[in-house]
Amino acid sequence: MASSGKRLNRVFAHIILTAGAFACLIPFLWMVTTALKDPGEAFLIPPKWIPWPVYWSNFVDTWEALPFGKFLFNSVFVTLSITLGQLICCSLAAYAFARLHFRGKTVIFMIYLSSMMVPAQITMIPLFLLMRALNLYDTYYALILPGLFGSAFGTFLLRQFFLTIPSSLEDAATIDGCGPFQIYWRIILPLSKPALATLGVFVFMGVWNDFMWPLIVISSPEKMTLTVGLAAFQDFYTSYFSFLMCGALISVIPILVIFLFSQKYFVQGITLTGMKE
Amino acid sequence: MGNQLKKDFTAWSFLSLNFAGFIVFSLLPVIAALVLSFFQWDLVKPANFVGLENYFNLAKDKLFQKSLSVTFYYILLSIPGGIIASLALALALNQKIKGVKFYRAAYFIPVITSMVAVSMVWRWLYNSHFGLINFLLNKIGLPSVNWLSDPVFALPAVALMGIWKGMGYNMVIFLAGLQGIPPHLYEAAKIDGANAWQRFRKITLPLLSPSMLFVTVMSIIWSFQSFDQIYTMTKGRPENATLVSIYYLYQNAYLFFKMGYASAMAWVLFAIILVVTIIQFKILNKRVHYE
């Protein structure tokens, strides 16, 4: 009696889950088919699902229509730079907040926390003006500098994690004559690999997919990131859906690949942000 | 005293990079944005001080009011639906079935891909003549809809895409919340004769309320930032039916170059988000159970 109820639950669950999975994946499948089809066949009714023959030339045409190679390079360069910068700067700062005692610590931490509440639109306008004033408008500096030195969020996340590391390890190290930096480098960092991986993955995703800031601060195509380049592509080739889907596919593949290899860190990151301290 | 100084120095050497970035790219801009909101500046003529005039003009700005109603309508369209969808998925995934990793990966793919790319795909899906959605509607006998060019359907269309994109994210949060509910509560309820629906209402929902609060608050805050999809799919059209506040802000700042006005708008929007968040906490906190 109880087991058949459980089985019914499970069947029902599978139905819901499969429907959900279908709903999530179909748009992507549709994107792939459209990207690989003969451009003329994109407008067939009823729509043709299997792209045969496969028009790999769509990719070539898309790649050459706009500087997608540059877009890809820019996205990779900017994202890796900021991710590295954030990991370094946030972990250093987080260590200070978690383990070191200095005057003004609580006040500064409170200011950090309250800054997390301020939405990006407020700071975007002055930052835009700052970049223009420093003649850094439309440069890589404008893309990288604001995020390079870390964020309040990343510092907060790592601080929470560092606090969970038993201080006995550090005490032992101090007795052995280690200074704070060595403790940070030899003990805290190696033990924090999961938290660092999680933050890294989150920052990567955020910067890779960032649209509004690069849109505002870059005007020349050679410096555009994939998101902005893709939007510009759509402005020029509004109805060339085969090529548009090609472009979308190109911009989506890198993050999908990373996701497949680091799925658990994505999930971890989300649950971490969802847990109240 | 010298020891504390040394400690301070050590701490600051760790903190300096992060803190310097914070000052230059977070704190100072926030202050600058406030100051800027009391000026009028179009980047060409010199800035001139106008006091609270920007704020008064905002109150009279019909387009701004329209953008607020669009934003709130968008929230109404996307949040309840989104919560139901992700909760359903979380409940299903919690049933200890096989293939969890596969399902979760499937739901995450919309979450991790860029909103621009996803909006482009959906723009193609919503195409009035050749889109997949109208094709499927026609197949079951329903008429085609001009999804993105009809003022009535445009915002719901964008909202639906927003629900689709965020399902996996909220599902994970609900799942974590569900897994925190002690199973013995369900067993005790079963012994007392409660059926599945009663167990859901009396145990699951109340104990899930912290996650529910979090998801609701974050989703609403996030809705105020829905720029990418509007830019890519509709640019505020048709007839301003999708002119969300952040898009109107973008127009004022970076297309019309009304820097002071836009700054004031950004602050007003922030104030609105703050008030809405506080109201949510007050209302929902009464019903949030933490044990």
Coordinates of C-alpha atoms in Angstrom, one line a residue:
Chain A
M1 CA 0.0 0.0 0.0
A2 CA 2.7 2.5 1.0
S3 CA 5.1 1.4 -1.7
S4 CA 2.6 1.8 -4.5
G5 CA 1.9 5.3 -3.2
K6 CA 5.6 6.0 -3.4
R7 CA 5.8 4.5 -6.9
L8 CA 3.0 6.8 -8.0
N9 CA 4.9 9.7 -6.5
R10 CA 7.9 8.8 -8.4
V11 CA 6.1 8.3 -11.7
F12 CA 4.5 11.7 -11.2
A13 CA 7.8 13.2 -10.3
H14 CA 9.4 11.8 -13.5
I15 CA 6.6 13.3 -15.6
I16 CA 7.0 16.7 -14.2
L17 CA 10.8 16.6 -14.3
T18 CA 10.8 15.3 -17.9
A19 CA 8.4 18.0 -19.0
G20 CA 10.6 20.6 -17.3
A21 CA 13.8 19.2 -18.9
F22 CA 12.1 19.3 -22.3
A23 CA 11.0 22.8 -21.8
C24 CA 14.5 23.8 -20.8
L25 CA 16.3 22.0 -23.7
I26 CA 14.0 22.5 -26.6
P27 CA 14.9 26.2 -27.3
F28 CA 18.6 25.2 -27.3
L29 CA 17.9 22.3 -29.7
W30 CA 16.0 24.7 -31.9
M31 CA 18.9 27.1 -31.8
V32 CA 21.3 24.4 -32.9
T33 CA 19.1 23.1 -35.7
T34 CA 18.5 26.6 -37.0
A35 CA 22.2 27.4 -36.9
L36 CA 23.1 24.3 -38.9
K37 CA 20.3 24.5 -41.5
D38 CA 20.3 25.9 -45.0
P39 CA 19.5 29.5 -44.3
G40 CA 16.6 29.3 -46.7
E41 CA 15.1 26.4 -44.9
A42 CA 15.0 28.3 -41.6
F43 CA 11.7 29.7 -42.8
L44 CA 10.0 26.4 -43.7
I45 CA 6.6 25.6 -42.4
P46 CA 6.3 23.0 -41.1
P47 CA 9.7 23.5 -39.6
K48 CA 12.4 21.0 -40.4
W49 CA 14.1 19.6 -37.3
I50 CA 17.0 17.7 -38.7
P51 CA 19.5 19.9 -40.5
W52 CA 20.6 17.9 -43.5
P53 CA 22.8 18.7 -45.2
V54 CA 24.6 20.4 -42.3
Y55 CA 25.6 23.9 -43.4
W56 CA 28.9 24.3 -41.6
S57 CA 29.4 27.3 -43.8
N58 CA 26.9 29.2 -41.6
F59 CA 29.6 29.3 -39.0
V60 CA 32.1 30.6 -41.5
D61 CA 29.7 33.3 -42.7
T62 CA 28.8 34.3 -39.2
W63 CA 32.5 34.4 -38.1
E64 CA 33.3 36.6 -41.0
A65 CA 30.3 38.9 -40.9
L66 CA 31.4 40.4 -37.6
P67 CA 34.7 39.9 -35.8
F68 CA 33.6 37.0 -33.7
G69 CA 37.2 35.9 -33.2
K70 CA 37.8 39.2 -31.6
F71 CA 34.6 39.0 -29.5
L72 CA 35.7 35.6 -28.3
F73 CA 39.2 36.7 -27.4
N74 CA 37.9 39.8 -25.6
S75 CA 35.4 37.8 -23.6
V76 CA 38.1 35.3 -22.6
F77 CA 40.7 38.0 -21.8
V78 CA 38.3 40.1 -19.7
T79 CA 36.7 37.2 -17.9
L80 CA 39.9 35.5 -17.0
S81 CA 41.5 38.7 -15.8
I82 CA 38.7 39.7 -13.6
T83 CA 38.2 36.2 -12.2
L84 CA 41.9 36.0 -11.3
G85 CA 41.9 39.5 -9.8
Q86 CA 38.8 38.8 -7.8
L87 CA 40.1 35.5 -6.4
I88 CA 43.3 37.1 -5.3
C89 CA 42.0 40.4 -3.9
C90 CA 38.9 38.9 -2.3
S91 CA 40.8 36.1 -0.6
L92 CA 43.4 38.5 0.8
A93 CA 40.7 40.8 2.1
A94 CA 38.6 38.0 3.4
Y95 CA 41.5 36.7 5.4
A96 CA 42.0 40.1 7.0
F97 CA 38.3 40.2 8.0
A98 CA 38.2 36.7 9.2
R99 CA 41.5 36.3 11.1
L100 CA 43.3 39.6 11.6
H101 CA 42.4 42.2 14.2
F102 CA 42.6 45.8 13.2
R103 CA 41.0 49.0 14.1
G104 CA 37.9 50.0 12.2
K105 CA 37.3 46.4 11.1
T106 CA 33.6 46.3 12.0
V107 CA 32.8 49.6 10.5
I108 CA 34.5 48.8 7.3
F109 CA 32.8 45.5 7.1
M110 CA 29.4 47.1 7.7
I111 CA 30.1 49.5 4.8
Y112 CA 31.1 46.6 2.6
L113 CA 27.8 44.8 3.4
S114 CA 25.7 47.8 2.8
S115 CA 27.4 48.4 -0.5
M116 CA 26.0 45.1 -1.7
M117 CA 22.5 46.5 -1.4
V118 CA 23.2 49.3 -3.9
P119 CA 22.1 48.3 -7.4
A120 CA 24.6 48.5 -10.3
Q121 CA 22.7 51.1 -12.1
I122 CA 23.6 53.8 -9.6
T123 CA 27.3 53.3 -9.8
M124 CA 27.3 52.6 -13.5
I125 CA 26.7 56.3 -14.5
P126 CA 29.6 57.8 -12.4
L127 CA 31.8 54.9 -13.5
F128 CA 31.0 55.6 -17.1
L129 CA 31.8 59.3 -16.6
L130 CA 35.1 58.3 -14.8
M131 CA 36.2 56.2 -17.7
R132 CA 35.5 59.0 -20.0
A133 CA 37.3 61.5 -17.8
L134 CA 40.4 59.2 -17.6
N135 CA 40.3 58.7 -21.4
L136 CA 39.7 55.0 -20.8
Y137 CA 36.4 54.9 -22.6
D138 CA 36.5 52.2 -25.2
T139 CA 39.6 50.5 -23.8
Y140 CA 40.2 47.2 -22.1
Y141 CA 40.9 49.1 -18.9
A142 CA 37.3 50.2 -18.8
L143 CA 36.2 46.6 -19.1
I144 CA 38.6 45.1 -16.5
L145 CA 39.4 47.7 -13.9
P146 CA 36.1 48.0 -12.1
G147 CA 35.9 44.3 -11.3
L148 CA 39.6 43.5 -11.0
F149 CA 40.1 44.4 -7.4
G150 CA 37.4 42.2 -6.1
S151 CA 33.9 42.7 -4.8
A152 CA 32.2 43.0 -1.5
F153 CA 30.2 39.9 -2.3
G154 CA 33.3 37.8 -3.0
T155 CA 35.0 39.1 0.1
F156 CA 32.0 38.3 2.2
L157 CA 31.6 34.8 0.7
L158 CA 35.2 33.9 1.4
R159 CA 35.2 35.4 4.8
Q160 CA 32.3 33.2 5.8
F161 CA 34.2 30.2 4.6
F162 CA 37.5 31.1 6.2
L163 CA 35.7 31.5 9.5
T164 CA 34.8 27.8 9.4
I165 CA 38.5 26.7 9.2
P166 CA 39.6 25.7 12.7
S167 CA 42.0 28.2 14.1
S168 CA 44.0 25.4 15.8
L169 CA 45.7 24.9 12.5
E170 CA 46.8 28.5 12.3
D171 CA 47.8 28.5 16.0
A172 CA 50.1 25.6 15.3
A173 CA 51.6 27.4 12.3
T174 CA 52.1 30.6 14.4
I175 CA 53.9 28.6 17.0
D176 CA 56.1 27.3 14.2
G177 CA 57.0 30.8 13.3
C178 CA 54.7 31.4 10.4
G179 CA 53.6 35.0 9.6
P180 CA 50.1 35.9 8.5
F181 CA 51.0 35.7 4.8
Q182 CA 52.4 32.3 5.1
I183 CA 49.4 31.1 7.0
Y184 CA 47.2 32.6 4.3
W185 CA 49.3 31.0 1.5
R186 CA 50.1 27.6 3.0
I187 CA 47.1 26.8 5.1
I188 CA 44.0 28.9 4.4
L189 CA 44.2 28.9 0.6
P190 CA 44.7 25.1 0.1
L191 CA 41.9 24.4 2.4
S192 CA 39.6 26.8 0.7
K193 CA 39.7 25.2 -2.8
P194 CA 36.0 24.5 -2.9
A195 CA 35.0 28.0 -1.9
L196 CA 37.6 29.5 -4.3
A197 CA 36.3 27.3 -7.1
T198 CA 32.8 28.3 -6.3
L199 CA 33.6 32.0 -6.3
G200 CA 35.7 31.6 -9.4
V201 CA 32.9 29.9 -11.3
F202 CA 30.4 32.5 -10.2
V203 CA 32.6 35.4 -11.2
F204 CA 33.4 33.8 -14.5
M205 CA 29.7 33.3 -15.3
G206 CA 28.9 36.9 -14.2
V207 CA 31.6 38.5 -16.3
W208 CA 31.2 36.3 -19.3
N209 CA 27.5 37.0 -19.5
D210 CA 27.8 40.7 -18.5
F211 CA 26.0 42.9 -21.0
M212 CA 25.1 46.4 -19.8
W213 CA 28.5 47.6 -18.7
P214 CA 30.4 46.5 -21.8
L215 CA 27.6 47.9 -23.9
I216 CA 27.9 51.3 -22.3
V217 CA 31.7 51.5 -22.2
I218 CA 32.8 50.0 -25.5
S219 CA 32.0 51.4 -28.9
S220 CA 34.5 49.8 -31.3
P221 CA 33.8 46.3 -32.6
E222 CA 37.3 45.1 -32.0
K223 CA 36.9 45.5 -28.3
M224 CA 33.4 44.2 -27.9
T225 CA 32.8 41.1 -25.8
L226 CA 30.6 38.2 -27.1
T227 CA 27.5 39.6 -25.5
V228 CA 27.7 43.0 -27.0
G229 CA 29.0 41.7 -30.3
L230 CA 26.1 39.3 -30.5
A231 CA 23.6 42.1 -29.8
A232 CA 25.3 44.3 -32.5
F233 CA 25.1 41.3 -34.8
Q234 CA 21.4 41.2 -34.3
D235 CA 21.1 44.9 -35.0
F236 CA 22.7 44.4 -38.4
Y237 CA 21.4 41.0 -39.4
T238 CA 17.9 41.3 -37.8
S239 CA 16.2 38.6 -39.8
Y240 CA 19.1 36.3 -40.8
F241 CA 18.1 33.8 -38.2
S242 CA 20.4 31.1 -39.3
F243 CA 23.4 33.4 -38.7
L244 CA 21.9 34.8 -35.5
M245 CA 21.5 31.4 -34.1
C246 CA 25.1 30.6 -35.1
G247 CA 26.3 33.6 -33.3
A248 CA 24.3 32.6 -30.2
L249 CA 25.6 29.1 -30.3
I250 CA 29.2 30.4 -30.5
S251 CA 28.7 32.6 -27.5
V252 CA 27.1 29.8 -25.5
I253 CA 29.5 26.9 -26.1
P254 CA 32.4 28.1 -23.9
I255 CA 30.3 28.5 -20.8
L256 CA 28.4 25.2 -21.5
V257 CA 31.7 23.4 -21.7
I258 CA 32.9 24.9 -18.4
F259 CA 29.6 24.1 -16.8
L260 CA 29.8 20.4 -17.8
F261 CA 33.1 20.1 -16.0
S262 CA 32.2 22.1 -12.9
Q263 CA 28.5 21.6 -12.4
K264 CA 28.8 21.0 -8.7
Y265 CA 30.5 24.4 -8.0
F266 CA 27.6 26.2 -9.8
V267 CA 25.1 24.4 -7.6
Q268 CA 27.2 25.0 -4.5
G269 CA 27.5 28.6 -5.3
I270 CA 23.7 29.0 -5.6
T271 CA 23.0 27.2 -2.4
L272 CA 25.7 29.2 -0.6
T273 CA 24.0 32.5 -1.6
G274 CA 20.7 31.0 -0.5
M275 CA 21.8 30.2 3.0
K276 CA 21.4 32.9 5.5
E277 CA 24.3 33.0 7.8
Chain B
M1 CA 50.4 50.6 20.9
G2 CA 53.2 49.7 18.6
N3 CA 51.9 46.1 18.5
Q4 CA 48.4 47.3 17.4
L5 CA 50.0 49.5 14.8
K6 CA 51.9 46.6 13.4
K7 CA 48.7 44.5 13.4
D8 CA 46.9 47.3 11.6
F9 CA 49.7 47.5 9.0
T10 CA 49.6 43.8 8.4
A11 CA 45.8 43.7 8.0
W12 CA 45.9 46.7 5.7
S13 CA 48.4 45.1 3.5
F14 CA 46.0 42.3 3.0
L15 CA 43.1 44.6 2.6
S16 CA 44.6 47.3 0.4
L17 CA 43.9 46.1 -3.1
N18 CA 40.3 45.1 -2.4
F19 CA 39.7 48.2 -0.3
A20 CA 41.2 50.6 -2.9
G21 CA 39.0 49.0 -5.6
F22 CA 36.0 49.4 -3.3
I23 CA 36.7 53.1 -2.7
V24 CA 37.3 54.0 -6.3
F25 CA 34.7 51.7 -8.0
S26 CA 32.0 51.4 -5.4
L27 CA 32.0 54.0 -2.6
L28 CA 33.0 57.1 -4.5
P29 CA 30.6 56.4 -7.4
V30 CA 27.7 56.0 -5.0
I31 CA 28.5 59.4 -3.6
A32 CA 29.1 60.9 -7.0
A33 CA 25.8 59.5 -8.2
L34 CA 24.0 61.3 -5.4
V35 CA 25.8 64.6 -6.1
L36 CA 25.2 64.2 -9.8
S37 CA 21.5 63.9 -9.2
F38 CA 21.3 67.5 -8.2
F39 CA 22.9 68.7 -11.4
Q40 CA 21.9 68.8 -15.0
W41 CA 24.6 67.7 -17.4
D42 CA 24.6 66.6 -21.0
L43 CA 28.3 66.0 -21.3
V44 CA 28.7 69.0 -23.7
K45 CA 27.7 72.1 -21.8
P46 CA 29.1 72.5 -18.3
A47 CA 27.0 70.9 -15.5
N48 CA 24.7 73.3 -13.7
F49 CA 23.2 72.9 -10.3
V50 CA 19.5 72.4 -10.2
G51 CA 18.8 71.2 -6.6
L52 CA 15.8 68.9 -6.4
E53 CA 14.5 69.8 -9.9
N54 CA 15.4 66.4 -11.4
Y55 CA 13.4 64.7 -8.7
F56 CA 10.4 66.9 -9.3
N57 CA 10.6 66.3 -13.0
L58 CA 10.7 62.6 -12.4
A59 CA 7.5 62.8 -10.4
K60 CA 5.9 64.5 -13.4
D61 CA 7.5 62.2 -16.0
K62 CA 4.7 60.2 -17.7
L63 CA 7.1 57.8 -19.3
F64 CA 8.8 57.2 -16.0
Q65 CA 5.4 56.3 -14.4
K66 CA 4.7 54.1 -17.4
S67 CA 8.1 52.3 -16.9
L68 CA 7.2 51.7 -13.2
S69 CA 3.9 50.2 -14.1
V70 CA 5.5 48.0 -16.7
T71 CA 8.1 46.9 -14.2
F72 CA 5.5 46.0 -11.6
Y73 CA 3.4 44.3 -14.2
Y74 CA 6.5 42.3 -15.2
I75 CA 7.0 41.3 -11.6
L76 CA 3.4 40.2 -11.3
L77 CA 3.7 38.1 -14.5
S78 CA 7.0 36.4 -13.7
I79 CA 7.3 35.9 -10.0
P80 CA 4.3 33.8 -9.0
G81 CA 4.7 31.7 -12.1
G82 CA 8.4 31.3 -11.5
I83 CA 8.0 30.3 -7.9
I84 CA 5.3 27.7 -8.7
A85 CA 7.4 26.2 -11.5
S86 CA 10.6 26.0 -9.5
L87 CA 8.8 24.7 -6.4
A88 CA 7.2 22.0 -8.5
L89 CA 10.5 20.9 -9.9
A90 CA 12.2 21.0 -6.5
L91 CA 9.4 18.8 -5.0
A92 CA 9.7 16.4 -7.9
L93 CA 13.5 16.3 -7.7
N94 CA 13.2 15.6 -3.9
Q95 CA 11.5 12.3 -4.5
K96 CA 14.8 10.4 -4.5
I97 CA 14.6 9.3 -8.1
K98 CA 17.3 8.4 -10.5
G99 CA 18.9 10.9 -12.9
V100 CA 19.1 13.8 -10.5
K101 CA 22.3 15.0 -12.1
F102 CA 20.9 14.9 -15.6
Y103 CA 17.7 16.8 -14.7
R104 CA 19.6 19.4 -12.8
A105 CA 22.0 19.9 -15.6
A106 CA 19.1 20.4 -18.0
Y107 CA 17.5 23.0 -15.8
F108 CA 20.7 24.8 -15.3
I109 CA 21.5 25.3 -19.0
P110 CA 19.1 28.2 -19.3
V111 CA 20.5 29.7 -16.1
I112 CA 24.1 29.8 -17.1
T113 CA 23.8 31.0 -20.7
S114 CA 23.8 34.7 -21.4
M115 CA 20.5 36.5 -21.3
V116 CA 21.4 38.1 -24.7
A117 CA 21.9 34.7 -26.4
V118 CA 18.8 33.3 -24.8
S119 CA 16.7 36.3 -25.7
M120 CA 17.8 36.0 -29.3
V121 CA 16.7 32.4 -29.4
W122 CA 13.3 33.2 -27.9
R123 CA 12.9 36.1 -30.3
W124 CA 13.2 33.6 -33.0
L125 CA 10.8 31.2 -31.2
Y126 CA 8.3 34.0 -30.9
N127 CA 8.5 35.1 -34.5
S128 CA 5.0 35.7 -35.7
H129 CA 5.3 33.9 -39.1
F130 CA 8.0 31.3 -38.7
G131 CA 8.4 30.9 -35.0
L132 CA 8.1 27.5 -33.4
I133 CA 5.6 28.7 -30.8
N134 CA 3.0 29.9 -33.3
F135 CA 3.6 26.8 -35.3
L136 CA 2.8 24.6 -32.3
L137 CA -0.2 26.8 -31.4
N138 CA -1.5 26.4 -35.0
K139 CA -1.1 22.7 -34.8
I140 CA -3.5 22.5 -31.9
G141 CA -5.9 24.8 -33.6
L142 CA -5.1 28.1 -31.9
P143 CA -4.4 31.2 -33.9
S144 CA -1.0 32.8 -34.3
V145 CA -0.1 35.5 -31.9
N146 CA 2.1 38.5 -32.7
W147 CA 4.0 37.9 -29.5
L148 CA 6.6 40.6 -29.6
S149 CA 4.8 43.1 -31.8
D150 CA 1.5 43.2 -30.0
P151 CA 1.4 45.6 -27.0
V152 CA -0.8 43.1 -25.1
F153 CA 1.3 40.1 -25.5
A154 CA 4.8 41.5 -25.6
L155 CA 5.5 41.8 -21.9
P156 CA 3.9 38.4 -21.0
A157 CA 6.1 36.9 -23.7
V158 CA 9.2 38.4 -22.2
A159 CA 8.1 37.4 -18.7
L160 CA 7.5 33.8 -19.8
M161 CA 11.1 33.7 -21.1
G162 CA 12.2 35.1 -17.7
I163 CA 10.4 32.4 -15.8
W164 CA 12.0 29.7 -18.1
K165 CA 15.5 31.2 -17.6
G166 CA 15.3 31.3 -13.8
M167 CA 13.5 28.1 -12.9
G168 CA 16.7 26.1 -12.3
Y169 CA 18.2 28.6 -10.0
N170 CA 15.2 28.9 -7.7
M171 CA 14.7 25.2 -7.9
V172 CA 18.1 24.6 -6.3
I173 CA 17.3 27.0 -3.4
F174 CA 13.9 25.3 -2.8
L175 CA 15.5 21.9 -3.0
A176 CA 18.0 22.9 -0.3
G177 CA 15.1 24.1 1.8
L178 CA 13.2 20.9 1.3
Q179 CA 16.1 18.8 2.3
G180 CA 16.3 20.7 5.5
I181 CA 12.8 19.6 6.6
P182 CA 13.2 16.7 9.1
P183 CA 11.4 13.6 7.7
H184 CA 10.1 12.5 11.0
L185 CA 7.6 15.4 10.8
Y186 CA 6.1 13.8 7.7
E187 CA 6.0 10.4 9.3
A188 CA 4.2 11.7 12.4
A189 CA 1.7 13.5 10.2
K190 CA 1.1 10.3 8.2
I191 CA 0.4 8.4 11.4
D192 CA -2.1 11.0 12.4
G193 CA -3.8 10.4 9.1
A194 CA -2.9 13.5 7.1
N195 CA -3.0 13.2 3.4
A196 CA -0.4 14.5 0.9
W197 CA -2.0 17.8 0.4
Q198 CA -2.4 18.4 4.1
R199 CA 1.2 17.4 4.7
F200 CA 2.2 19.9 2.1
R201 CA 0.2 22.7 3.5
K202 CA 0.9 22.2 7.2
I203 CA 4.5 21.1 7.1
T204 CA 6.2 21.7 3.8
L205 CA 5.0 25.2 3.1
P206 CA 5.6 26.7 6.5
L207 CA 9.0 25.1 6.9
L208 CA 9.9 26.3 3.4
S209 CA 9.0 29.9 4.1
P210 CA 12.6 31.1 4.7
S211 CA 13.5 29.9 1.2
M212 CA 10.3 31.3 -0.1
L213 CA 11.1 34.7 1.4
F214 CA 14.6 34.6 -0.1
V215 CA 13.4 33.6 -3.5
T216 CA 10.7 36.2 -3.6
V217 CA 12.9 39.0 -2.4
M218 CA 15.8 38.2 -4.7
S219 CA 13.5 37.7 -7.7
I220 CA 11.9 41.1 -7.3
I221 CA 15.2 42.8 -6.9
W222 CA 16.4 40.9 -9.9
S223 CA 13.3 41.9 -11.9
F224 CA 14.3 45.6 -11.5
Q225 CA 17.5 44.7 -13.3
S226 CA 16.0 43.1 -16.4
F227 CA 17.9 45.0 -19.0
D228 CA 19.5 42.5 -21.3
Q229 CA 16.3 40.8 -22.4
I230 CA 14.4 44.1 -23.1
Y231 CA 17.4 45.4 -25.1
T232 CA 17.7 42.2 -27.2
M233 CA 14.0 41.4 -27.7
T234 CA 12.0 44.5 -27.8
K235 CA 13.9 47.7 -26.9
G236 CA 10.8 48.9 -24.9
R237 CA 8.5 48.5 -27.8
P238 CA 5.7 48.1 -28.9
E239 CA 4.2 51.4 -27.8
N240 CA 6.3 51.2 -24.6
A241 CA 4.6 48.1 -23.5
T242 CA 8.0 46.6 -22.4
L243 CA 9.6 49.8 -21.3
V244 CA 10.9 48.6 -17.9
S245 CA 12.4 51.2 -15.6
I246 CA 16.0 50.1 -16.1
Y247 CA 15.6 50.4 -19.9
Y248 CA 14.2 53.9 -19.5
L249 CA 17.1 54.7 -17.3
Y250 CA 19.5 53.4 -19.9
Q251 CA 17.9 55.6 -22.5
N252 CA 18.1 58.7 -20.4
A253 CA 21.7 58.2 -19.4
Y254 CA 23.4 56.7 -22.5
L255 CA 21.2 57.7 -25.4
F256 CA 19.9 61.2 -24.3
F257 CA 22.9 61.9 -22.1
K258 CA 20.8 63.4 -19.3
M259 CA 23.4 62.4 -16.6
G260 CA 21.9 64.2 -13.7
Y261 CA 18.3 63.2 -14.5
A262 CA 19.3 59.6 -14.9
S263 CA 21.2 59.6 -11.6
A264 CA 18.2 60.9 -9.9
M265 CA 16.1 58.2 -11.5
A266 CA 18.6 55.5 -10.4
W267 CA 18.2 56.7 -6.8
V268 CA 14.5 56.8 -7.0
L269 CA 14.5 53.2 -8.3
F270 CA 16.8 52.2 -5.5
A271 CA 14.5 53.7 -3.0
I272 CA 11.5 51.9 -4.5
I273 CA 13.3 48.5 -4.4
L274 CA 14.3 49.2 -0.8
V275 CA 10.8 50.0 0.2
V276 CA 9.4 47.0 -1.6
T277 CA 12.0 44.7 0.0
I278 CA 11.2 46.1 3.5
I279 CA 7.5 45.6 3.0
Q280 CA 8.1 42.0 1.9
F281 CA 10.1 41.3 5.0
K282 CA 7.5 42.8 7.2
I283 CA 4.6 41.0 5.6
L284 CA 6.3 37.7 5.0
N285 CA 8.3 37.6 8.2
K286 CA 5.2 37.1 10.3
R287 CA 4.6 33.9 8.4
V288 CA 8.2 32.7 8.3
H289 CA 8.9 29.8 10.6
Y290 CA 12.5 29.1 11.3
E291 CA 12.0 25.7 12.9

